[in-house]
Amino acid sequence: MPIDAPIINSSDILEQPDLVSTIDRSGPFEARLGKIALALGGKKIGINVTVVPPQSRAFPRHYHYVNDEAFYIIAGEGTLRYGEDRHPFKEGDVIYIRAGTGIPFQLLNTSDAELRYLALSSMIPADVFYYPDSDKHGIMANGTPFHAMPSDGLDRFAKWVEADHGVGYYHNDPDAT
């Protein structure tokens, strides 16, 4: 699926259905994601262009254990929820979220215009996420929530589980006593 040249326009990629994921309206969540790194053959840096309609957001508030994320605001404005704080952002701003801090974050389009941003992430092939508003964890390997990473081994693994439904290490193992 990679294109021939190492350049692509972030608006043009949104016109290529095989490179776009859509988050259909589910409450306040709605967005379109153009998979830039996938189109360019990238493997170590994830890059998406994310388009969020007015008064919406793409993802629930969460934090990562492993992968850092950065966001460059191409157009529009909104509010960053970071921990318990709220920070306004606008076109040209850069947001950097370090993994492993335990500080949940979320980008909100609080305006009446479209919000468009580049989302960049390290692509360490396994990560754990925590979503404090729904008290669940996400576990992922060999992929992101929207596509598999190129792999010569196991297929993409992704699972979301309620945080309080843990089991012991030897739970249900037939050899455990």
CSV table of N, CA and C in Angstrom, one decimal:
chain,number,residue,atom,x,y,z
A,1,MET,N,0.8,-1.2,0.0
A,1,MET,CA,0.0,0.0,0.0
A,1,MET,C,0.8,1.3,0.0
A,2,PRO,N,2.2,1.2,0.4
A,2,PRO,CA,2.9,2.5,0.3
A,2,PRO,C,3.0,3.1,-1.1
A,3,ILE,N,3.1,4.4,-1.1
A,3,ILE,CA,3.1,5.1,-2.3
A,3,ILE,C,4.6,5.2,-2.8
A,4,ASP,N,4.8,5.6,-4.0
A,4,ASP,CA,6.2,5.6,-4.6
A,4,ASP,C,7.1,6.7,-4.1
A,5,ALA,N,6.6,7.9,-3.8
A,5,ALA,CA,7.5,9.0,-3.4
A,5,ALA,C,7.4,9.1,-1.9
A,6,PRO,N,8.4,9.7,-1.2
A,6,PRO,CA,8.4,9.9,0.2
A,6,PRO,C,7.7,11.1,0.7
A,7,ILE,N,6.6,11.5,-0.1
A,7,ILE,CA,5.9,12.7,0.3
A,7,ILE,C,4.4,12.5,-0.1
A,8,ILE,N,3.6,13.1,0.8
A,8,ILE,CA,2.1,13.0,0.5
A,8,ILE,C,1.5,14.2,1.2
A,9,ASN,N,0.5,14.8,0.6
A,9,ASN,CA,-0.2,15.9,1.2
A,9,ASN,C,-1.2,15.4,2.2
A,10,SER,N,-1.3,16.0,3.4
A,10,SER,CA,-2.2,15.5,4.5
A,10,SER,C,-3.7,15.6,4.1
A,11,SER,N,-4.0,16.5,3.2
A,11,SER,CA,-5.4,16.6,2.8
A,11,SER,C,-5.7,15.5,1.7
A,12,ASP,N,-4.7,15.3,0.8
A,12,ASP,CA,-4.9,14.3,-0.3
A,12,ASP,C,-5.1,12.9,0.3
A,13,ILE,N,-4.5,12.6,1.4
A,13,ILE,CA,-4.6,11.2,1.9
A,13,ILE,C,-6.0,10.9,2.4
A,14,LEU,N,-6.7,12.0,2.8
A,14,LEU,CA,-8.1,11.8,3.2
A,14,LEU,C,-9.0,11.4,2.1
A,15,GLU,N,-8.6,11.5,0.8
A,15,GLU,CA,-9.4,11.2,-0.3
A,15,GLU,C,-9.1,9.7,-0.8
A,16,GLN,N,-8.3,9.0,-0.1
A,16,GLN,CA,-7.9,7.6,-0.4
A,16,GLN,C,-8.6,6.7,0.6
A,17,PRO,N,-9.7,6.1,0.2
A,17,PRO,CA,-10.5,5.3,1.2
A,17,PRO,C,-9.7,4.1,1.8
A,18,ASP,N,-8.7,3.5,1.1
A,18,ASP,CA,-8.0,2.4,1.7
A,18,ASP,C,-6.9,2.9,2.8
A,19,LEU,N,-6.8,4.2,2.9
A,19,LEU,CA,-5.8,4.8,3.9
A,19,LEU,C,-6.6,5.6,4.9
A,20,VAL,N,-7.9,5.5,5.0
A,20,VAL,CA,-8.7,6.3,6.0
A,20,VAL,C,-9.5,5.4,6.9
A,21,SER,N,-9.4,5.7,8.2
A,21,SER,CA,-10.3,5.0,9.2
A,21,SER,C,-11.3,6.1,9.6
A,22,THR,N,-12.5,5.6,9.8
A,22,THR,CA,-13.5,6.5,10.3
A,22,THR,C,-14.1,6.1,11.6
A,23,ILE,N,-14.1,7.0,12.5
A,23,ILE,CA,-14.8,6.8,13.8
A,23,ILE,C,-16.2,7.4,13.7
A,24,ASP,N,-17.1,6.5,13.5
A,24,ASP,CA,-18.5,7.0,13.3
A,24,ASP,C,-19.1,7.5,14.6
A,25,ARG,N,-19.9,8.4,14.6
A,25,ARG,CA,-20.5,9.1,15.7
A,25,ARG,C,-20.9,8.1,16.8
A,26,SER,N,-20.3,8.1,17.9
A,26,SER,CA,-20.6,7.3,19.1
A,26,SER,C,-20.6,8.3,20.3
A,27,GLY,N,-21.7,8.8,20.6
A,27,GLY,CA,-21.7,9.9,21.6
A,27,GLY,C,-20.9,11.1,21.1
A,28,PRO,N,-19.9,11.6,21.9
A,28,PRO,CA,-19.1,12.7,21.4
A,28,PRO,C,-17.9,12.3,20.5
A,29,PHE,N,-17.8,11.0,20.2
A,29,PHE,CA,-16.6,10.6,19.5
A,29,PHE,C,-16.9,10.5,18.0
A,30,GLU,N,-16.1,11.2,17.2
A,30,GLU,CA,-16.2,11.2,15.7
A,30,GLU,C,-15.0,11.7,15.1
A,31,ALA,N,-14.4,11.0,14.1
A,31,ALA,CA,-13.2,11.5,13.5
A,31,ALA,C,-12.9,10.7,12.2
A,32,ARG,N,-12.1,11.3,11.4
A,32,ARG,CA,-11.5,10.6,10.3
A,32,ARG,C,-10.0,10.6,10.4
A,33,LEU,N,-9.3,9.5,10.2
A,33,LEU,CA,-7.9,9.4,10.3
A,33,LEU,C,-7.2,9.0,9.0
A,34,GLY,N,-6.4,9.8,8.5
A,34,GLY,CA,-5.6,9.4,7.3
A,34,GLY,C,-4.3,8.9,7.7
A,35,LYS,N,-4.0,7.7,7.3
A,35,LYS,CA,-2.8,6.9,7.7
A,35,LYS,C,-1.6,7.3,6.9
A,36,ILE,N,-0.9,8.4,7.3
A,36,ILE,CA,0.2,8.9,6.5
A,36,ILE,C,1.4,8.0,6.6
A,37,ALA,N,1.8,7.6,7.7
A,37,ALA,CA,3.0,6.7,7.8
A,37,ALA,C,2.8,5.4,7.1
A,38,LEU,N,1.6,4.8,7.1
A,38,LEU,CA,1.3,3.6,6.4
A,38,LEU,C,1.5,3.9,4.9
A,39,ALA,N,1.0,5.0,4.4
A,39,ALA,CA,1.1,5.3,3.0
A,39,ALA,C,2.5,5.5,2.5
A,40,LEU,N,3.3,6.0,3.4
A,40,LEU,CA,4.7,6.3,3.1
A,40,LEU,C,5.7,5.1,3.4
A,41,GLY,N,5.1,4.0,4.0
A,41,GLY,CA,5.9,2.9,4.3
A,41,GLY,C,6.6,3.0,5.7
A,42,GLY,N,6.2,3.9,6.5
A,42,GLY,CA,6.8,4.1,7.8
A,42,GLY,C,6.6,2.9,8.7
A,43,LYS,N,7.6,2.6,9.6
A,43,LYS,CA,7.5,1.5,10.5
A,43,LYS,C,7.8,1.9,12.0
A,44,LYS,N,8.6,3.0,12.1
A,44,LYS,CA,9.0,3.3,13.5
A,44,LYS,C,8.4,4.6,14.0
A,45,ILE,N,7.7,5.4,13.2
A,45,ILE,CA,7.0,6.6,13.6
A,45,ILE,C,5.6,6.5,13.0
A,46,GLY,N,4.6,6.5,13.9
A,46,GLY,CA,3.2,6.6,13.4
A,46,GLY,C,2.8,8.0,13.1
A,47,ILE,N,2.2,8.2,11.9
A,47,ILE,CA,1.7,9.6,11.6
A,47,ILE,C,0.3,9.4,11.0
A,48,ASN,N,-0.6,10.1,11.6
A,48,ASN,CA,-2.0,10.2,11.0
A,48,ASN,C,-2.4,11.7,10.9
A,49,VAL,N,-3.2,12.0,9.9
A,49,VAL,CA,-3.9,13.3,10.0
A,49,VAL,C,-5.3,13.0,10.5
A,50,THR,N,-5.6,13.7,11.6
A,50,THR,CA,-6.9,13.4,12.2
A,50,THR,C,-7.8,14.6,12.0
A,51,VAL,N,-9.1,14.4,11.6
A,51,VAL,CA,-10.0,15.4,11.4
A,51,VAL,C,-11.2,15.2,12.3
A,52,VAL,N,-11.5,16.2,13.2
A,52,VAL,CA,-12.5,16.1,14.2
A,52,VAL,C,-13.6,17.1,14.0
A,53,PRO,N,-14.8,16.7,13.8
A,53,PRO,CA,-15.9,17.7,13.6
A,53,PRO,C,-16.1,18.6,14.8
A,54,PRO,N,-16.8,19.7,14.7
A,54,PRO,CA,-17.1,20.6,15.8
A,54,PRO,C,-17.7,19.9,17.0
A,55,GLN,N,-17.3,20.3,18.2
A,55,GLN,CA,-17.9,19.8,19.4
A,55,GLN,C,-17.7,18.3,19.6
A,56,SER,N,-16.7,17.7,19.0
A,56,SER,CA,-16.4,16.3,19.1
A,56,SER,C,-15.0,16.0,19.5
A,57,ARG,N,-14.7,14.7,19.7
A,57,ARG,CA,-13.3,14.3,20.0
A,57,ARG,C,-13.1,12.9,19.3
A,58,ALA,N,-11.9,12.6,19.1
A,58,ALA,CA,-11.6,11.3,18.4
A,58,ALA,C,-11.5,10.1,19.4
A,59,PHE,N,-11.0,10.3,20.6
A,59,PHE,CA,-10.7,9.2,21.5
A,59,PHE,C,-11.0,9.6,22.9
A,60,PRO,N,-11.3,8.6,23.7
A,60,PRO,CA,-11.5,8.8,25.2
A,60,PRO,C,-10.2,9.2,25.8
A,61,ARG,N,-10.4,9.9,27.0
A,61,ARG,CA,-9.2,10.3,27.8
A,61,ARG,C,-8.5,9.0,28.2
A,62,HIS,N,-7.1,9.0,28.0
A,62,HIS,CA,-6.3,7.9,28.3
A,62,HIS,C,-4.9,8.2,28.5
A,63,TYR,N,-4.1,7.3,28.9
A,63,TYR,CA,-2.6,7.4,28.9
A,63,TYR,C,-2.0,6.1,28.4
A,64,HIS,N,-0.7,6.3,27.9
A,64,HIS,CA,0.0,5.1,27.4
A,64,HIS,C,1.1,4.7,28.4
A,65,TYR,N,1.4,3.5,28.5
A,65,TYR,CA,2.5,3.0,29.3
A,65,TYR,C,3.8,3.0,28.5
A,66,VAL,N,3.8,2.9,27.2
A,66,VAL,CA,5.0,2.7,26.4
A,66,VAL,C,5.2,3.8,25.3
A,67,ASN,N,4.3,4.1,24.5
A,67,ASN,CA,4.5,4.9,23.3
A,67,ASN,C,4.2,6.4,23.6
A,68,ASP,N,5.1,7.3,23.3
A,68,ASP,CA,4.9,8.7,23.3
A,68,ASP,C,4.0,9.1,22.1
A,69,GLU,N,3.3,10.3,22.3
A,69,GLU,CA,2.6,10.8,21.2
A,69,GLU,C,2.8,12.3,21.1
A,70,ALA,N,2.7,12.9,19.9
A,70,ALA,CA,2.8,14.3,19.7
A,70,ALA,C,1.7,14.7,18.7
A,71,PHE,N,1.3,15.9,18.8
A,71,PHE,CA,0.2,16.4,18.0
A,71,PHE,C,0.6,17.8,17.5
A,72,TYR,N,0.5,18.0,16.2
A,72,TYR,CA,0.7,19.3,15.6
A,72,TYR,C,-0.7,19.8,15.0
A,73,ILE,N,-1.1,21.0,15.5
A,73,ILE,CA,-2.5,21.5,15.1
A,73,ILE,C,-2.3,22.2,13.8
A,74,ILE,N,-2.9,21.6,12.8
A,74,ILE,CA,-2.9,22.1,11.4
A,74,ILE,C,-3.9,23.2,11.3
A,75,ALA,N,-5.1,23.0,11.7
A,75,ALA,CA,-6.2,24.0,11.6
A,75,ALA,C,-7.2,23.8,12.7
A,76,GLY,N,-7.8,24.9,13.1
A,76,GLY,CA,-8.8,24.8,14.2
A,76,GLY,C,-8.2,25.1,15.6
A,77,GLU,N,-9.1,24.9,16.5
A,77,GLU,CA,-8.7,25.1,17.9
A,77,GLU,C,-9.5,24.2,18.8
A,78,GLY,N,-9.1,24.1,20.0
A,78,GLY,CA,-9.8,23.2,21.0
A,78,GLY,C,-9.2,23.3,22.4
A,79,THR,N,-9.4,22.2,23.1
A,79,THR,CA,-8.9,22.2,24.5
A,79,THR,C,-8.2,20.8,24.7
A,80,LEU,N,-7.1,20.9,25.4
A,80,LEU,CA,-6.4,19.7,25.8
A,80,LEU,C,-6.7,19.4,27.2
A,81,ARG,N,-7.3,18.3,27.5
A,81,ARG,CA,-7.5,17.8,28.9
A,81,ARG,C,-6.2,17.0,29.2
A,82,TYR,N,-5.5,17.5,30.2
A,82,TYR,CA,-4.3,16.9,30.6
A,82,TYR,C,-4.3,16.8,32.2
A,83,GLY,N,-4.5,15.5,32.6
A,83,GLY,CA,-4.7,15.3,34.0
A,83,GLY,C,-6.0,16.0,34.4
A,84,GLU,N,-6.0,16.8,35.4
A,84,GLU,CA,-7.3,17.5,35.8
A,84,GLU,C,-7.3,18.9,35.2
A,85,ASP,N,-6.3,19.3,34.4
A,85,ASP,CA,-6.2,20.6,33.9
A,85,ASP,C,-6.7,20.7,32.4
A,86,ARG,N,-7.1,21.9,32.0
A,86,ARG,CA,-7.5,22.1,30.6
A,86,ARG,C,-6.7,23.2,30.0
A,87,HIS,N,-6.2,23.0,28.8
A,87,HIS,CA,-5.3,23.9,28.2
A,87,HIS,C,-5.8,24.2,26.8
A,88,PRO,N,-6.1,25.5,26.4
A,88,PRO,CA,-6.5,25.8,25.1
A,88,PRO,C,-5.4,25.6,24.1
A,89,PHE,N,-5.7,25.2,22.9
A,89,PHE,CA,-4.7,25.1,21.8
A,89,PHE,C,-5.3,25.7,20.5
A,90,LYS,N,-4.4,26.0,19.6
A,90,LYS,CA,-4.8,26.6,18.3
A,90,LYS,C,-3.9,26.2,17.2
A,91,GLU,N,-4.2,26.6,16.0
A,91,GLU,CA,-3.4,26.3,14.8
A,91,GLU,C,-1.9,26.7,15.1
A,92,GLY,N,-1.0,25.7,14.7
A,92,GLY,CA,0.4,26.0,14.9
A,92,GLY,C,1.0,25.4,16.2
A,93,ASP,N,0.1,25.1,17.2
A,93,ASP,CA,0.6,24.6,18.5
A,93,ASP,C,1.0,23.1,18.3
A,94,VAL,N,2.0,22.8,19.2
A,94,VAL,CA,2.5,21.4,19.3
A,94,VAL,C,2.2,20.9,20.7
A,95,ILE,N,1.7,19.7,20.8
A,95,ILE,CA,1.4,19.1,22.1
A,95,ILE,C,2.3,17.8,22.1
A,96,TYR,N,3.0,17.6,23.2
A,96,TYR,CA,3.8,16.4,23.4
A,96,TYR,C,3.4,15.6,24.6
A,97,ILE,N,3.0,14.4,24.5
A,97,ILE,CA,2.6,13.6,25.6
A,97,ILE,C,3.6,12.4,25.8
A,98,ARG,N,4.2,12.4,27.0
A,98,ARG,CA,5.2,11.4,27.3
A,98,ARG,C,4.4,10.2,27.9
A,99,ALA,N,4.8,9.0,27.4
A,99,ALA,CA,4.3,7.7,28.0
A,99,ALA,C,4.8,7.5,29.4
A,100,GLY,N,4.1,6.7,30.1
A,100,GLY,CA,4.6,6.3,31.4
A,100,GLY,C,4.4,7.3,32.6
A,101,THR,N,3.7,8.4,32.3
A,101,THR,CA,3.5,9.4,33.4
A,101,THR,C,2.3,9.1,34.2
A,102,GLY,N,1.3,8.3,33.7
A,102,GLY,CA,0.1,8.1,34.4
A,102,GLY,C,-0.9,9.3,34.3
A,103,ILE,N,-0.5,10.3,33.4
A,103,ILE,CA,-1.4,11.5,33.3
A,103,ILE,C,-2.3,11.3,32.1
A,104,PRO,N,-3.6,11.1,32.3
A,104,PRO,CA,-4.5,11.0,31.1
A,104,PRO,C,-4.6,12.3,30.3
A,105,PHE,N,-4.9,12.1,29.0
A,105,PHE,CA,-5.0,13.3,28.1
A,105,PHE,C,-6.1,13.0,27.1
A,106,GLN,N,-6.6,14.1,26.5
A,106,GLN,CA,-7.6,14.0,25.5
A,106,GLN,C,-7.7,15.4,24.8
A,107,LEU,N,-7.7,15.3,23.4
A,107,LEU,CA,-7.9,16.5,22.6
A,107,LEU,C,-9.4,16.7,22.3
A,108,LEU,N,-9.9,17.8,22.6
A,108,LEU,CA,-11.3,18.1,22.4
A,108,LEU,C,-11.5,19.2,21.4
A,109,ASN,N,-12.4,19.0,20.4
A,109,ASN,CA,-12.7,20.2,19.5
A,109,ASN,C,-13.9,20.9,20.2
A,110,THR,N,-13.5,22.0,20.9
A,110,THR,CA,-14.6,22.7,21.6
A,110,THR,C,-15.1,23.9,20.8
A,111,SER,N,-14.7,23.9,19.5
A,111,SER,CA,-15.1,25.0,18.7
A,111,SER,C,-16.3,24.7,17.7
A,112,ASP,N,-16.7,25.6,16.9
A,112,ASP,CA,-17.7,25.4,15.9
A,112,ASP,C,-17.2,25.1,14.5
A,113,ALA,N,-15.9,24.9,14.4
A,113,ALA,CA,-15.2,24.6,13.2
A,113,ALA,C,-14.5,23.3,13.3
A,114,GLU,N,-14.1,22.8,12.1
A,114,GLU,CA,-13.4,21.5,12.1
A,114,GLU,C,-12.0,21.7,12.7
A,115,LEU,N,-11.5,20.6,13.4
A,115,LEU,CA,-10.2,20.6,14.0
A,115,LEU,C,-9.4,19.6,13.2
A,116,ARG,N,-8.2,19.9,12.8
A,116,ARG,CA,-7.4,19.0,12.0
A,116,ARG,C,-6.0,19.1,12.6
A,117,TYR,N,-5.4,17.9,12.9
A,117,TYR,CA,-4.1,17.8,13.5
A,117,TYR,C,-3.3,16.5,13.0
A,118,LEU,N,-2.0,16.7,13.0
A,118,LEU,CA,-1.2,15.5,12.8
A,118,LEU,C,-0.9,14.9,14.1
A,119,ALA,N,-1.1,13.5,14.2
A,119,ALA,CA,-0.9,12.8,15.4
A,119,ALA,C,0.3,11.9,15.1
A,120,LEU,N,1.4,12.0,15.9
A,120,LEU,CA,2.6,11.3,15.7
A,120,LEU,C,2.8,10.4,16.9
A,121,SER,N,3.4,9.2,16.7
A,121,SER,CA,3.7,8.4,17.9
A,121,SER,C,4.9,7.5,17.6
A,122,SER,N,5.6,7.2,18.7
A,122,SER,CA,6.6,6.1,18.6
A,122,SER,C,5.8,4.9,18.3
A,123,MET,N,6.4,3.9,17.6
A,123,MET,CA,5.7,2.7,17.2
A,123,MET,C,6.4,1.5,17.8
A,124,ILE,N,6.6,1.5,19.1
A,124,ILE,CA,7.0,0.3,19.8
A,124,ILE,C,5.9,-0.7,19.7
A,125,PRO,N,6.2,-1.9,19.3
A,125,PRO,CA,5.1,-2.8,18.8
A,125,PRO,C,4.2,-3.3,19.9
A,126,ALA,N,4.3,-2.9,21.1
A,126,ALA,CA,3.4,-3.4,22.1
A,126,ALA,C,3.2,-2.2,23.1
A,127,ASP,N,1.9,-2.0,23.6
A,127,ASP,CA,1.6,-0.9,24.5
A,127,ASP,C,0.4,-1.3,25.3
A,128,VAL,N,0.3,-0.7,26.4
A,128,VAL,CA,-0.9,-0.8,27.3
A,128,VAL,C,-1.4,0.6,27.5
A,129,PHE,N,-2.7,0.8,27.5
A,129,PHE,CA,-3.3,2.1,27.7
A,129,PHE,C,-4.3,1.9,28.9
A,130,TYR,N,-4.5,3.1,29.6
A,130,TYR,CA,-5.5,3.1,30.6
A,130,TYR,C,-6.5,4.2,30.3
A,131,TYR,N,-7.8,3.9,30.5
A,131,TYR,CA,-8.9,4.9,30.2
A,131,TYR,C,-9.6,5.1,31.6
A,132,PRO,N,-9.3,6.2,32.3
A,132,PRO,CA,-9.8,6.4,33.6
A,132,PRO,C,-11.3,6.6,33.7
A,133,ASP,N,-11.9,7.2,32.6
A,133,ASP,CA,-13.3,7.5,32.7
A,133,ASP,C,-14.2,6.3,32.6
A,134,SER,N,-13.7,5.2,32.0
A,134,SER,CA,-14.4,4.0,31.9
A,134,SER,C,-13.7,2.8,32.6
A,135,ASP,N,-12.6,3.1,33.3
A,135,ASP,CA,-11.9,2.2,34.1
A,135,ASP,C,-11.6,0.9,33.4
A,136,LYS,N,-10.9,1.1,32.2
A,136,LYS,CA,-10.5,-0.1,31.4
A,136,LYS,C,-9.1,0.1,30.9
A,137,HIS,N,-8.5,-1.1,30.6
A,137,HIS,CA,-7.2,-1.1,30.0
A,137,HIS,C,-7.3,-1.6,28.6
A,138,GLY,N,-6.4,-1.1,27.7
A,138,GLY,CA,-6.2,-1.6,26.4
A,138,GLY,C,-4.9,-2.2,26.3
A,139,ILE,N,-4.8,-3.4,25.6
A,139,ILE,CA,-3.5,-4.1,25.5
A,139,ILE,C,-3.4,-4.3,24.0
A,140,MET,N,-2.2,-4.0,23.4
A,140,MET,CA,-2.0,-4.1,22.0
A,140,MET,C,-0.6,-4.5,21.6
A,141,ALA,N,-0.5,-5.4,20.6
A,141,ALA,CA,0.8,-5.7,20.1
A,141,ALA,C,0.7,-5.8,18.6
A,142,ASN,N,1.7,-5.5,17.9
A,142,ASN,CA,1.8,-5.6,16.4
A,142,ASN,C,0.7,-4.7,15.7
A,143,GLY,N,0.4,-3.6,16.3
A,143,GLY,CA,-0.6,-2.8,15.6
A,143,GLY,C,-1.0,-1.6,16.4
A,144,THR,N,-1.9,-0.8,15.9
A,144,THR,CA,-2.5,0.3,16.6
A,144,THR,C,-4.0,0.0,16.6
A,145,PRO,N,-4.8,0.9,17.2
A,145,PRO,CA,-6.2,0.6,17.2
A,145,PRO,C,-6.8,0.6,15.8
A,146,PHE,N,-6.2,1.1,14.8
A,146,PHE,CA,-6.8,1.2,13.5
A,146,PHE,C,-6.1,0.4,12.4
A,147,HIS,N,-5.0,-0.2,12.6
A,147,HIS,CA,-4.4,-1.0,11.6
A,147,HIS,C,-3.2,-1.9,12.2
A,148,ALA,N,-3.0,-2.9,11.5
A,148,ALA,CA,-1.9,-3.8,11.9
A,148,ALA,C,-0.5,-3.2,11.4
A,149,MET,N,0.5,-3.5,12.2
A,149,MET,CA,1.8,-3.1,11.8
A,149,MET,C,2.4,-4.2,10.9
A,150,PRO,N,3.3,-3.9,9.9
A,150,PRO,CA,3.9,-4.9,9.2
A,150,PRO,C,4.7,-5.9,10.1
A,151,SER,N,4.5,-7.2,9.9
A,151,SER,CA,5.1,-8.1,10.8
A,151,SER,C,5.3,-9.4,10.1
A,152,ASP,N,6.5,-10.0,10.4
A,152,ASP,CA,6.8,-11.4,9.9
A,152,ASP,C,6.3,-12.4,10.9
A,153,GLY,N,5.7,-12.0,12.0
A,153,GLY,CA,5.4,-13.0,13.0
A,153,GLY,C,3.9,-13.0,13.3
A,154,LEU,N,3.5,-12.8,14.5
A,154,LEU,CA,2.1,-13.0,14.9
A,154,LEU,C,1.3,-11.8,14.4
A,155,ASP,N,0.0,-12.1,14.2
A,155,ASP,CA,-0.9,-11.1,13.8
A,155,ASP,C,-1.1,-10.0,14.9
A,156,ARG,N,-1.8,-8.9,14.5
A,156,ARG,CA,-2.1,-7.9,15.5
A,156,ARG,C,-3.0,-8.4,16.6
A,157,PHE,N,-2.7,-8.0,17.8
A,157,PHE,CA,-3.5,-8.3,19.0
A,157,PHE,C,-4.0,-7.0,19.6
A,158,ALA,N,-5.3,-7.0,19.9
A,158,ALA,CA,-5.8,-5.8,20.6
A,158,ALA,C,-7.0,-6.3,21.4
A,159,LYS,N,-7.0,-5.8,22.7
A,159,LYS,CA,-8.1,-6.2,23.6
A,159,LYS,C,-8.3,-5.1,24.6
A,160,TRP,N,-9.5,-4.8,24.9
A,160,TRP,CA,-9.8,-3.8,26.0
A,160,TRP,C,-10.6,-4.6,27.1
A,161,VAL,N,-10.1,-4.4,28.3
A,161,VAL,CA,-10.7,-5.2,29.4
A,161,VAL,C,-11.0,-4.2,30.6
A,162,GLU,N,-12.1,-4.5,31.3
A,162,GLU,CA,-12.4,-3.7,32.5
A,162,GLU,C,-11.3,-3.9,33.5
A,163,ALA,N,-10.8,-2.8,34.1
A,163,ALA,CA,-9.7,-2.9,35.0
A,163,ALA,C,-9.8,-3.8,36.2
A,164,ASP,N,-11.0,-3.9,36.7
A,164,ASP,CA,-11.3,-4.6,38.0
A,164,ASP,C,-11.6,-6.1,37.8
A,165,HIS,N,-11.4,-6.6,36.6
A,165,HIS,CA,-11.7,-8.0,36.3
A,165,HIS,C,-10.4,-8.8,36.1
A,166,GLY,N,-9.4,-8.6,36.9
A,166,GLY,CA,-8.2,-9.3,36.8
A,166,GLY,C,-8.3,-10.7,37.3
A,167,VAL,N,-7.4,-11.6,36.9
A,167,VAL,CA,-7.3,-12.9,37.3
A,167,VAL,C,-5.8,-13.2,37.7
A,168,GLY,N,-5.6,-14.2,38.5
A,168,GLY,CA,-4.2,-14.5,38.9
A,168,GLY,C,-3.4,-15.1,37.7
A,169,TYR,N,-2.1,-15.1,37.9
A,169,TYR,CA,-1.2,-15.5,36.8
A,169,TYR,C,-1.5,-17.0,36.4
A,170,TYR,N,-1.8,-17.9,37.3
A,170,TYR,CA,-2.0,-19.3,37.0
A,170,TYR,C,-3.5,-19.6,36.8
A,171,HIS,N,-4.4,-18.6,36.8
A,171,HIS,CA,-5.8,-18.8,36.7
A,171,HIS,C,-6.1,-19.7,35.5
A,172,ASN,N,-6.9,-20.8,35.7
A,172,ASN,CA,-7.4,-21.7,34.7
A,172,ASN,C,-6.3,-22.5,34.0
A,173,ASP,N,-5.0,-22.4,34.5
A,173,ASP,CA,-4.0,-23.3,33.9
A,173,ASP,C,-4.2,-24.7,34.3
A,174,PRO,N,-4.3,-25.7,33.4
A,174,PRO,CA,-4.5,-27.0,33.8
A,174,PRO,C,-3.4,-27.7,34.7
A,175,ASP,N,-2.2,-27.1,34.6
A,175,ASP,CA,-1.1,-27.7,35.4
A,175,ASP,C,-1.0,-27.1,36.8
A,176,ALA,N,-1.7,-26.0,37.0
A,176,ALA,CA,-1.6,-25.3,38.3
A,176,ALA,C,-2.4,-26.0,39.4
A,177,THR,N,-1.9,-26.0,40.6
A,177,THR,CA,-2.6,-26.6,41.7
A,177,THR,C,-3.1,-25.6,42.6
